[in-house]
Coordinates of C-alpha atoms in Angstrom, one line a residue:
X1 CA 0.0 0.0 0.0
X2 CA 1.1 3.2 -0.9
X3 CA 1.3 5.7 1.5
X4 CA -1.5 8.3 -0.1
X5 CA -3.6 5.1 0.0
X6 CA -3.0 4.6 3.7
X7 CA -6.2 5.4 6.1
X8 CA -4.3 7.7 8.1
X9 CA -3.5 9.7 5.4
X10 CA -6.6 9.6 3.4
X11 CA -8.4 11.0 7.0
X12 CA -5.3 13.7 7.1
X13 CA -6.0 15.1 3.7
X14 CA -10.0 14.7 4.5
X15 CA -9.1 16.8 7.4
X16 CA -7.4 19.2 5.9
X17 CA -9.7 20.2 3.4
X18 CA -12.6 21.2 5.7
X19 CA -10.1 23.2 7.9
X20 CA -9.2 25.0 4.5
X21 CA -13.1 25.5 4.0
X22 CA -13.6 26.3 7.5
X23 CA -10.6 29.0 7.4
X24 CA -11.8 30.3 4.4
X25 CA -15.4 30.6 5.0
X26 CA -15.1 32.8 8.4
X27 CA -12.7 33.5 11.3
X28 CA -13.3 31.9 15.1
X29 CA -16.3 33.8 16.7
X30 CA -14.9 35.4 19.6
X31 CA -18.2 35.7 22.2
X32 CA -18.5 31.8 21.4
X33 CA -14.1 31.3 22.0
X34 CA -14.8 33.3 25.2
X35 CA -17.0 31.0 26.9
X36 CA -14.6 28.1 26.0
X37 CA -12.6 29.5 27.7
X38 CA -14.8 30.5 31.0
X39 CA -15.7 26.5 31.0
X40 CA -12.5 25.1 31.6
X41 CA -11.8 27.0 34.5
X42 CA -10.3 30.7 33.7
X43 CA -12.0 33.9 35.4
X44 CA -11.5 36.1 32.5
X45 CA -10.3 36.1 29.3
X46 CA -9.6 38.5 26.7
X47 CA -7.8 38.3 22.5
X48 CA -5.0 39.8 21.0
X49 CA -3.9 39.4 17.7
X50 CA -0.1 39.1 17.0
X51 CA 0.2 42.6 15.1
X52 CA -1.3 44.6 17.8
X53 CA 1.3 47.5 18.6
X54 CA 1.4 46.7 22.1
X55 CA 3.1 43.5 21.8
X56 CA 5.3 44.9 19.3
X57 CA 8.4 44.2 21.1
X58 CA 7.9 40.6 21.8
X59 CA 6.5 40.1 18.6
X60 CA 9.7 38.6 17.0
X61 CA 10.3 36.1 20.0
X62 CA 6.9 34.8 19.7
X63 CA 7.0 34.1 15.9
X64 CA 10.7 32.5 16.3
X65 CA 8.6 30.2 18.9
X66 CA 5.4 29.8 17.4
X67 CA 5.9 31.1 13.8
X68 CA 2.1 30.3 13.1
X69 CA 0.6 32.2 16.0
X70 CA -2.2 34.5 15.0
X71 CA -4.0 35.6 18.4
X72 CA -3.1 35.1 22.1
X73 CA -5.6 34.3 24.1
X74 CA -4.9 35.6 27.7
X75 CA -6.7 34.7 31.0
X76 CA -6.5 35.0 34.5
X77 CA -6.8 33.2 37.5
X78 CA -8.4 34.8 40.7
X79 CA -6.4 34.2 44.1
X80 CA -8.3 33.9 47.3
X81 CA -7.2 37.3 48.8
X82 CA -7.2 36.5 52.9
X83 CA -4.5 33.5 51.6
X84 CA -2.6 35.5 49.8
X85 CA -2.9 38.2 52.8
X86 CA -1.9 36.0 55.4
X87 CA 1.3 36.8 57.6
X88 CA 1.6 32.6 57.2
X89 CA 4.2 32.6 53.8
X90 CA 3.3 28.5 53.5
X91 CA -0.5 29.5 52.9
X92 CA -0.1 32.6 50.9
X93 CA 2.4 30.3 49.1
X94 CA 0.3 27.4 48.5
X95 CA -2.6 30.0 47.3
X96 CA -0.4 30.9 44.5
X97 CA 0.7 27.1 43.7
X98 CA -3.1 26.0 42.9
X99 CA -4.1 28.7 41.1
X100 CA -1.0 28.5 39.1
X101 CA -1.7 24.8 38.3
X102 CA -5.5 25.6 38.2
X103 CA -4.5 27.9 35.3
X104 CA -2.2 25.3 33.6
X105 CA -4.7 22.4 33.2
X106 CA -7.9 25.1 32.1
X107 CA -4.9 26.4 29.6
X108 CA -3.9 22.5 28.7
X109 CA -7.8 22.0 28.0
X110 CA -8.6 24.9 25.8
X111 CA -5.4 23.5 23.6
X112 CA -6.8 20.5 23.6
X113 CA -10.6 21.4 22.7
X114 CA -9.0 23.7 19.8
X115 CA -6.7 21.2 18.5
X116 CA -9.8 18.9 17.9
X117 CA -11.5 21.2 16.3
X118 CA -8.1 21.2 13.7
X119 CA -6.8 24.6 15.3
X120 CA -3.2 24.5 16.0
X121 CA -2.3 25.8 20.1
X122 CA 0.4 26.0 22.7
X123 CA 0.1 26.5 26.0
X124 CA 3.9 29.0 27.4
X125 CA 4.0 28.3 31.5
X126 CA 2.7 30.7 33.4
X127 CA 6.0 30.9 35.4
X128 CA 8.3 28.2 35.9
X129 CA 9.8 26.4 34.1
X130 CA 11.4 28.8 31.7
X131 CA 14.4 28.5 29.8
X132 CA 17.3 28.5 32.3
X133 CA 19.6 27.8 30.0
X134 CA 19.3 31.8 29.0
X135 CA 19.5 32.8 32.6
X136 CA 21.7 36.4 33.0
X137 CA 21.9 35.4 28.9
X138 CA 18.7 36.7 27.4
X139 CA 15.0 36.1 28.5
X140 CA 14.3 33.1 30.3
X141 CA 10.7 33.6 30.0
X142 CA 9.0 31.9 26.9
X143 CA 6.6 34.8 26.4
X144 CA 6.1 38.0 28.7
X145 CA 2.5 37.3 29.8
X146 CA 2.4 40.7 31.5
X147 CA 2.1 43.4 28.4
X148 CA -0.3 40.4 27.1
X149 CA -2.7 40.7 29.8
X150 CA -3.1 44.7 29.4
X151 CA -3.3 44.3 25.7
X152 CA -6.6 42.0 26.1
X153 CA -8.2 44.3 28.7
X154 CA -7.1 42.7 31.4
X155 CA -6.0 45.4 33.4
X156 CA -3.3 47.6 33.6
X157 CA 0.1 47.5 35.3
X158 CA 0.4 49.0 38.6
X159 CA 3.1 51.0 40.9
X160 CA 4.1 47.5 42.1
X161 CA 4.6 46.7 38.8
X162 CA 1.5 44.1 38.4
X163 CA -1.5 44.0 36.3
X164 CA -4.5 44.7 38.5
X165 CA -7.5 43.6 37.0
X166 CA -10.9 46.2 37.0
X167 CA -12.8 43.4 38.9
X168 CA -10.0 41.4 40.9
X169 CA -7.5 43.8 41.7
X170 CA -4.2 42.3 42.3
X171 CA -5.3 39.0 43.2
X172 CA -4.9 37.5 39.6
X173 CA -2.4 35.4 38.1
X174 CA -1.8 35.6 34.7
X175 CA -1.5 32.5 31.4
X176 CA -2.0 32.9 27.6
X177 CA -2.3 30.3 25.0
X178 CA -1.2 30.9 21.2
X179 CA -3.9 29.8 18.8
X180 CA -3.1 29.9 14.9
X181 CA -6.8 30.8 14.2
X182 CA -7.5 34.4 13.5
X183 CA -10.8 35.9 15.2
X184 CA -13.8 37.9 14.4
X185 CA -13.1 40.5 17.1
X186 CA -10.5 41.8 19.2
X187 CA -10.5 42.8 22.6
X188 CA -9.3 47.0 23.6
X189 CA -6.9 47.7 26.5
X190 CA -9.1 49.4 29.3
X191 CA -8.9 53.3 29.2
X192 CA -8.5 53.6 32.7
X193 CA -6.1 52.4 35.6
X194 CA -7.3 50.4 38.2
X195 CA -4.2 51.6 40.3
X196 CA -5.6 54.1 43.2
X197 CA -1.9 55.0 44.1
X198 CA -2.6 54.7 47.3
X199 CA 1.0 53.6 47.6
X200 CA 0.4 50.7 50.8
X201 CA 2.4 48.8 48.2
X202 CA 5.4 51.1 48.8
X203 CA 4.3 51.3 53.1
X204 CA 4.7 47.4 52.8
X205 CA 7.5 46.5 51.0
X206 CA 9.8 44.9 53.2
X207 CA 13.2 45.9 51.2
X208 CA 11.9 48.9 49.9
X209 CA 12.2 47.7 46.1
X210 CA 9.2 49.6 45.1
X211 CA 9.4 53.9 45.7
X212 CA 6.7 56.1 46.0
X213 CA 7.9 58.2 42.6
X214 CA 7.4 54.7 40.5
X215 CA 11.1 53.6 41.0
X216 CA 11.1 50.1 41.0
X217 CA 14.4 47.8 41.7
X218 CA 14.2 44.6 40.6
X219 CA 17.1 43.3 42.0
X220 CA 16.1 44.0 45.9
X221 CA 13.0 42.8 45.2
X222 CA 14.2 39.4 43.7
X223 CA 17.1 38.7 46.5
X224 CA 14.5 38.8 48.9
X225 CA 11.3 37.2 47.8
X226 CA 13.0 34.5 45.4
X227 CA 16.0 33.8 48.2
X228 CA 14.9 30.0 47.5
X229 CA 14.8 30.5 43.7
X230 CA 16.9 31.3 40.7
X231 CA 20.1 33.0 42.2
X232 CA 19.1 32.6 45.8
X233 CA 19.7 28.7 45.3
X234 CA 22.8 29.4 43.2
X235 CA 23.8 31.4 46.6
X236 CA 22.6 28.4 48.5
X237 CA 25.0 25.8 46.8
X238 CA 27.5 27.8 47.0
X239 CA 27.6 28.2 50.8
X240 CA 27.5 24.4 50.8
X241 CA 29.8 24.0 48.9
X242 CA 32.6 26.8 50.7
X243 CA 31.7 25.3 53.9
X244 CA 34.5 23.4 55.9
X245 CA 32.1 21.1 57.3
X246 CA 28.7 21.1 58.8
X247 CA 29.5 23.3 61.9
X248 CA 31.1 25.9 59.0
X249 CA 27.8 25.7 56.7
X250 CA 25.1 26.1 60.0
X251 CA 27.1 29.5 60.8
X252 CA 26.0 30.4 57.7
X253 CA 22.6 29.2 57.3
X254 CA 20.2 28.5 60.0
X255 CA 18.8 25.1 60.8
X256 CA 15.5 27.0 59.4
X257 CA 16.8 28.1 56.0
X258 CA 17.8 25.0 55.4
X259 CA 14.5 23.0 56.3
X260 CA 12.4 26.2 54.4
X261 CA 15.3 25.3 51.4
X262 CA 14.1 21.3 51.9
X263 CA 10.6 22.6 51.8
X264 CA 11.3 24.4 48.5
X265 CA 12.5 21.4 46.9
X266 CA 9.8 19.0 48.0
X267 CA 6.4 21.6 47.6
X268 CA 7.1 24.2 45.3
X269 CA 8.4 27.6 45.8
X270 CA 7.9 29.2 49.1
X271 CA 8.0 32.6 48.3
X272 CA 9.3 35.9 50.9
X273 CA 7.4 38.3 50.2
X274 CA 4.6 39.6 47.4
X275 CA 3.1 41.5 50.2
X276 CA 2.9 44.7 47.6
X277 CA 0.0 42.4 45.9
X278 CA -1.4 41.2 49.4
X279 CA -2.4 44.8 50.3
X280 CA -3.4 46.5 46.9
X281 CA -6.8 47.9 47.6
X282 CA -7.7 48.2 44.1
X283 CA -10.2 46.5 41.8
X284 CA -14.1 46.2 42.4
X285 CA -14.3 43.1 44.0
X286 CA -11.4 44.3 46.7
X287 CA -12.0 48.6 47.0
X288 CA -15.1 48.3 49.1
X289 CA -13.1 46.9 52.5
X290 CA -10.8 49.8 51.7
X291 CA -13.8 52.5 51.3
X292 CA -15.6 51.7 53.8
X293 CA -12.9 51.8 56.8
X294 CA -9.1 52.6 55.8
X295 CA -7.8 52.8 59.1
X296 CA -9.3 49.4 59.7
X297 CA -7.7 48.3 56.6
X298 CA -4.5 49.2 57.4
X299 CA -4.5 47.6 60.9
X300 CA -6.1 44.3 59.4
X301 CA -4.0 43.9 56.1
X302 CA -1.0 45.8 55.9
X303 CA -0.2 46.3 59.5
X304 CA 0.4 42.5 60.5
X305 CA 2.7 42.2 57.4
X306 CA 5.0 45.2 58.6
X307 CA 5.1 44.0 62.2
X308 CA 6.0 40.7 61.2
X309 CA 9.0 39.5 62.8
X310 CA 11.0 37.7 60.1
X311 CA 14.3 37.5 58.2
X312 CA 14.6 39.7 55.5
X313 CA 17.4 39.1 52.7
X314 CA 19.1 41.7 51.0
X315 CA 22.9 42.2 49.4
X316 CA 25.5 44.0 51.8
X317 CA 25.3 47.6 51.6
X318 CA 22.5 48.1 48.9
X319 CA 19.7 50.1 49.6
X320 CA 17.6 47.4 50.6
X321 CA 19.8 47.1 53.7
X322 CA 19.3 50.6 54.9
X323 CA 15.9 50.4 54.5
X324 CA 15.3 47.6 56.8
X325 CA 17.3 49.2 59.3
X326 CA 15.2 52.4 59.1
X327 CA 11.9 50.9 58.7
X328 CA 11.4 47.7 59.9
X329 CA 14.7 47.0 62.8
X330 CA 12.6 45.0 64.7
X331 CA 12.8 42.5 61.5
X332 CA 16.2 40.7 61.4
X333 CA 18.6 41.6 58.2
X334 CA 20.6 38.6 56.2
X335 CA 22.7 39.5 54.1
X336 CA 23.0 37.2 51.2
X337 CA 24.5 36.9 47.9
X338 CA 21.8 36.3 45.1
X339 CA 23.8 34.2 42.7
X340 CA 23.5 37.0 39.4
X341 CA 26.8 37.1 37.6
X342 CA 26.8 38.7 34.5
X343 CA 28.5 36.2 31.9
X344 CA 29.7 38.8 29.4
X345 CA 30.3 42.3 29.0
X346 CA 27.1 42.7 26.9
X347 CA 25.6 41.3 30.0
X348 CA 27.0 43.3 32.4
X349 CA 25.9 46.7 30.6
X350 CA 22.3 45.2 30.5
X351 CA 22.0 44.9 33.9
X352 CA 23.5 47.6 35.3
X353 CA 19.8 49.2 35.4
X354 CA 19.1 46.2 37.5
X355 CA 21.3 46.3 40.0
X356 CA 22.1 49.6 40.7
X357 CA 21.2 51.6 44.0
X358 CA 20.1 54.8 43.4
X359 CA 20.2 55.9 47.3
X360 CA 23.7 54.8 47.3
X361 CA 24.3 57.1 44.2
X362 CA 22.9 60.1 46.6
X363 CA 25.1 63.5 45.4
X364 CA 26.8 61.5 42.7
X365 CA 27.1 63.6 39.8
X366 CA 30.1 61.8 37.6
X367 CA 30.3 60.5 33.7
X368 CA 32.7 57.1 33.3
X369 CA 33.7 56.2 30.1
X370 CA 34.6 52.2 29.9
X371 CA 36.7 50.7 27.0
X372 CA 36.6 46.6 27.0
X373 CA 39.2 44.9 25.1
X374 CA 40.5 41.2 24.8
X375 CA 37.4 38.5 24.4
X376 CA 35.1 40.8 24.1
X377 CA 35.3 44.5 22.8
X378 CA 32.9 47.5 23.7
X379 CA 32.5 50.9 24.4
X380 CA 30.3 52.5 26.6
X381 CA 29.5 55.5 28.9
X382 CA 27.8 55.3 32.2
X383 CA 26.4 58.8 33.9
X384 CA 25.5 58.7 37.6
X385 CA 23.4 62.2 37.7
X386 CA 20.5 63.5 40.7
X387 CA 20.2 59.5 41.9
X388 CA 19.6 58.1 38.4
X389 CA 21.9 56.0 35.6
X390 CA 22.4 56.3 32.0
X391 CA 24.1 54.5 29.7
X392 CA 25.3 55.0 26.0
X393 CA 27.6 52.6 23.9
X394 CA 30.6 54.7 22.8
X395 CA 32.0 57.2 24.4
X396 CA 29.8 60.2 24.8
X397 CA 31.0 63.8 26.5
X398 CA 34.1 64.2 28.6
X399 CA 34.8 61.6 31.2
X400 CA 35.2 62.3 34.9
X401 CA 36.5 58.5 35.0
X402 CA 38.1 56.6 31.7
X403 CA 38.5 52.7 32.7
X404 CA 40.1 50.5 30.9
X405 CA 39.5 46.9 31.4
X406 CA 40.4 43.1 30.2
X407 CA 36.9 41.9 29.5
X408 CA 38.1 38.4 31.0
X409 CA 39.3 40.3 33.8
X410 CA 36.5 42.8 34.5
X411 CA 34.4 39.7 34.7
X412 CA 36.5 37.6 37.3
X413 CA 36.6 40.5 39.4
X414 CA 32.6 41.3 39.2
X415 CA 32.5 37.4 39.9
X416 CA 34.9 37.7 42.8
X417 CA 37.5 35.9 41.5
X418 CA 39.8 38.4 42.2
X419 CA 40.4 41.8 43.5
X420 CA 39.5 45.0 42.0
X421 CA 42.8 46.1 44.0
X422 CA 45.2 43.5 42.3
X423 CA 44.1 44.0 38.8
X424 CA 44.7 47.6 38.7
X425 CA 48.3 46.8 40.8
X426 CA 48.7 44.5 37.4
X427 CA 47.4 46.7 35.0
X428 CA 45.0 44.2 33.5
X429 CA 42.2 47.5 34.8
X430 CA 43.5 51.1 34.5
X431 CA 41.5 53.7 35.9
X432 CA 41.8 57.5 34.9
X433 CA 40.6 60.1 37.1
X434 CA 39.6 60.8 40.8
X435 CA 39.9 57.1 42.8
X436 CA 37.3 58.5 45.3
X437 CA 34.9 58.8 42.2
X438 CA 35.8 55.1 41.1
X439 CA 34.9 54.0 44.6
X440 CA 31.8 55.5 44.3
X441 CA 30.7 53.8 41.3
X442 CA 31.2 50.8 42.8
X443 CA 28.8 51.2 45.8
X444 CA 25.9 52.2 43.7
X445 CA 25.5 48.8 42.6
X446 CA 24.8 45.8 43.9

């Protein structure tokens, strides 16, 4: 038997044919994809097509990943809010785990209904896993479900740098699934901001990662709530593995981090923190508790989470460090590392926005100019101006600072491999200009 004559086949091109008369005939009927979608277990749901202007920056990504994707269908997932409130980081923890799988199987079942129907579909994580073999290398994350969300209508990002839904507020988690069908209709971003700026997200935030102008720094906010993820394990190893012997390792970790790291392993992420979601008033479903009686609301939700006795983690002298010490002492500082080492100089420029620390940059005013050479060759200018950081590849004004660096070198030393000191004593880095205003750079990142 040939293989045109085969069954299988025959049903394939049988198959085909109607999905070609199907396609051709009319696009998927949105108000009828929408309740789909509400049956296998979603809260809301909402379509973007891949050309919208919004997603314009990922749009590349996704095509390289799913070249036939034609919409992205985003939902979310309500969390209870008095879990996700609770002082208690196992329940708020465990709120987050079941709606995250919730979200994966009603996303695995909407693939699978469209598939049936002859409709290509894949289904990105909502979080982990991503792809950690890009990890300080690119984006680990598949697709950015975020800017996806506020496309569809979903809500728009907030201070603490979530989507807050109109209806659910903060309390959401977020999915999309990437269907190759086009639709009939499209939904609109909202044109309004849930956000009331009532900035509790900034009163609660133990390291002081978000600001009440809009700052927001990532890194302080990771080395703290993801101490048992991503670099915080990295961290973790490590101190296992410098440790002389078990006496050496428990002077650096406590009998507690270690069971909570055992925990981790065993249940799923426990995670520090996300207290700037647990007491965002916003969204119609949470505002009323806050209208009615904000001084009650602030004793009952936010004040339990700032009086909470607990260990915060934070990198030594970042601002995350002074912060605790000024507005929560009665919580107890660790100092940590948090495992991110850039792995090039490309790298290292990127994340400089990440890392640095604009408190520590406080009467800063200074332009450096770095030149790279050896593996890897670049040219860039870094300005520390009025607490903020900008850089520019090349070299752009007159410098205050001119360093000049082995990349291999530079790296070691950012790795701690070796000593700033000794490479300049070798002249594998030269530095140009004022020493104090070298020093300074330094300390405004972490």
């Amino acid at each position: 038997m040939e293989l045109n004559q085969h069954p299988t086949v025959i049903r394939y091109h049988e198959k085909i044919a109607a999905r070609a008369s199907r396609i051709t005939a009319q696009k998927l009927n949105a108000k009828e994809l929408r309740e789909i979608c509400l049956e296998t277990g979603v809260d809301d749901v909402g379509f973007v097509e891949i050309n919208n202007a919004l997603l314009a920056d990922q749009k590349a990504d996704i095509l390289q990943m799913f070249p036939w994707a034609k919409t992205l269908i985003s939902f979310v997932g309500r969390i209870n809010r008095e879990n996700l409130r609770s002082p208690a980081r196992s329940i708020a923890s465990l709120e987050l785990h079941q709606v995250e799988e919730r979200l994966t199987h009603a996303a695995n079942a909407l693939a699978a209904a469209l598939e049936r129907k002859g409709i290509r579909a894949a289904t990105p994580a909502g979080g982990f896993p991503m792809e950690a073999d890009n990890w300080l290398r690119g984006k680990m994350q598949v697709i950015s479900h975020k800017p996806i969300a506020v496309a569809a209508g979903l809500g728009k990002m907030g201070l603490h740098r979530n989507v807050i839904h109109p209806v659910f507020g903060s309390f959401v988690l977020l999915g999309t699934v990437l269907i190759e069908a086009e639709l009939d209709e499209y939904s609109t971003p909202l044109d309004y901001n849930p956000c009331i700026d009532c900035k509790l997200c900034v009163a609660a935030c133990p390291t002081g990662a978000i600001g009440p102008d809009g700052f927001f720094n990532p890194v302080n906010c990771m080395t703290h709530t993801y101490r048992e993820l991503l670099g915080g394990f990295t961290d973790w190893v490590e101190n296992i593995a410098d440790s002389k012997n078990s006496i050496d390792y428990r002077g650096k970790v406590s009998d507690a981090e270690t069971v909570s790291m055992w925990q981790t392993l065993v249940c799923g992420p426990c995670y520090k923190s996300v207290y700037c979601l647990a007491v965002c008033p916003a969204g119609d479903e949470v505002i009323p508790q806050y209208l009615d009686d904000r001084k009650a609301f602030v004793n009952d939700v936010v004040k339990p989470l700032q009086q909470k006795t607990e260990p915060v983690y934070v990198l030594p002298g970042s601002d995350a460090e002074h912060h605790v010490l000024n507005k929560f002492p009665h919580k107890k500082i660790r100092r940590v590392g948090n495992g991110v080492r850039p792995p090039t100089i490309a790298a290292f420029l990127t994340s400089m926005p990440i890392a640095f620390q604009r408190h520590k940059s406080e009467r800063l005013n200074a332009t450096y100019h770095f030149t790279f050479s050896g593996i890897e060759r670049a040219e860039a200018t870094v300005v520390i101006k009025d607490k903020t950081l900008k850089i520019e590849q090349g070299h752009v004004g007159v410098a205050d600072v001119s360093v000049r660096a082995d990349a291999r070198t530079w790296l070691r030393v950012l790795h701690k491999e070796t000593s700033m000191i000794k490479q300049i004593v070798l002249r594998r880095i030269r530095v140009k200009g004022p020493l104090n205003l070298f020093k300074a750079f330094g300390k405004c990142f972490a």
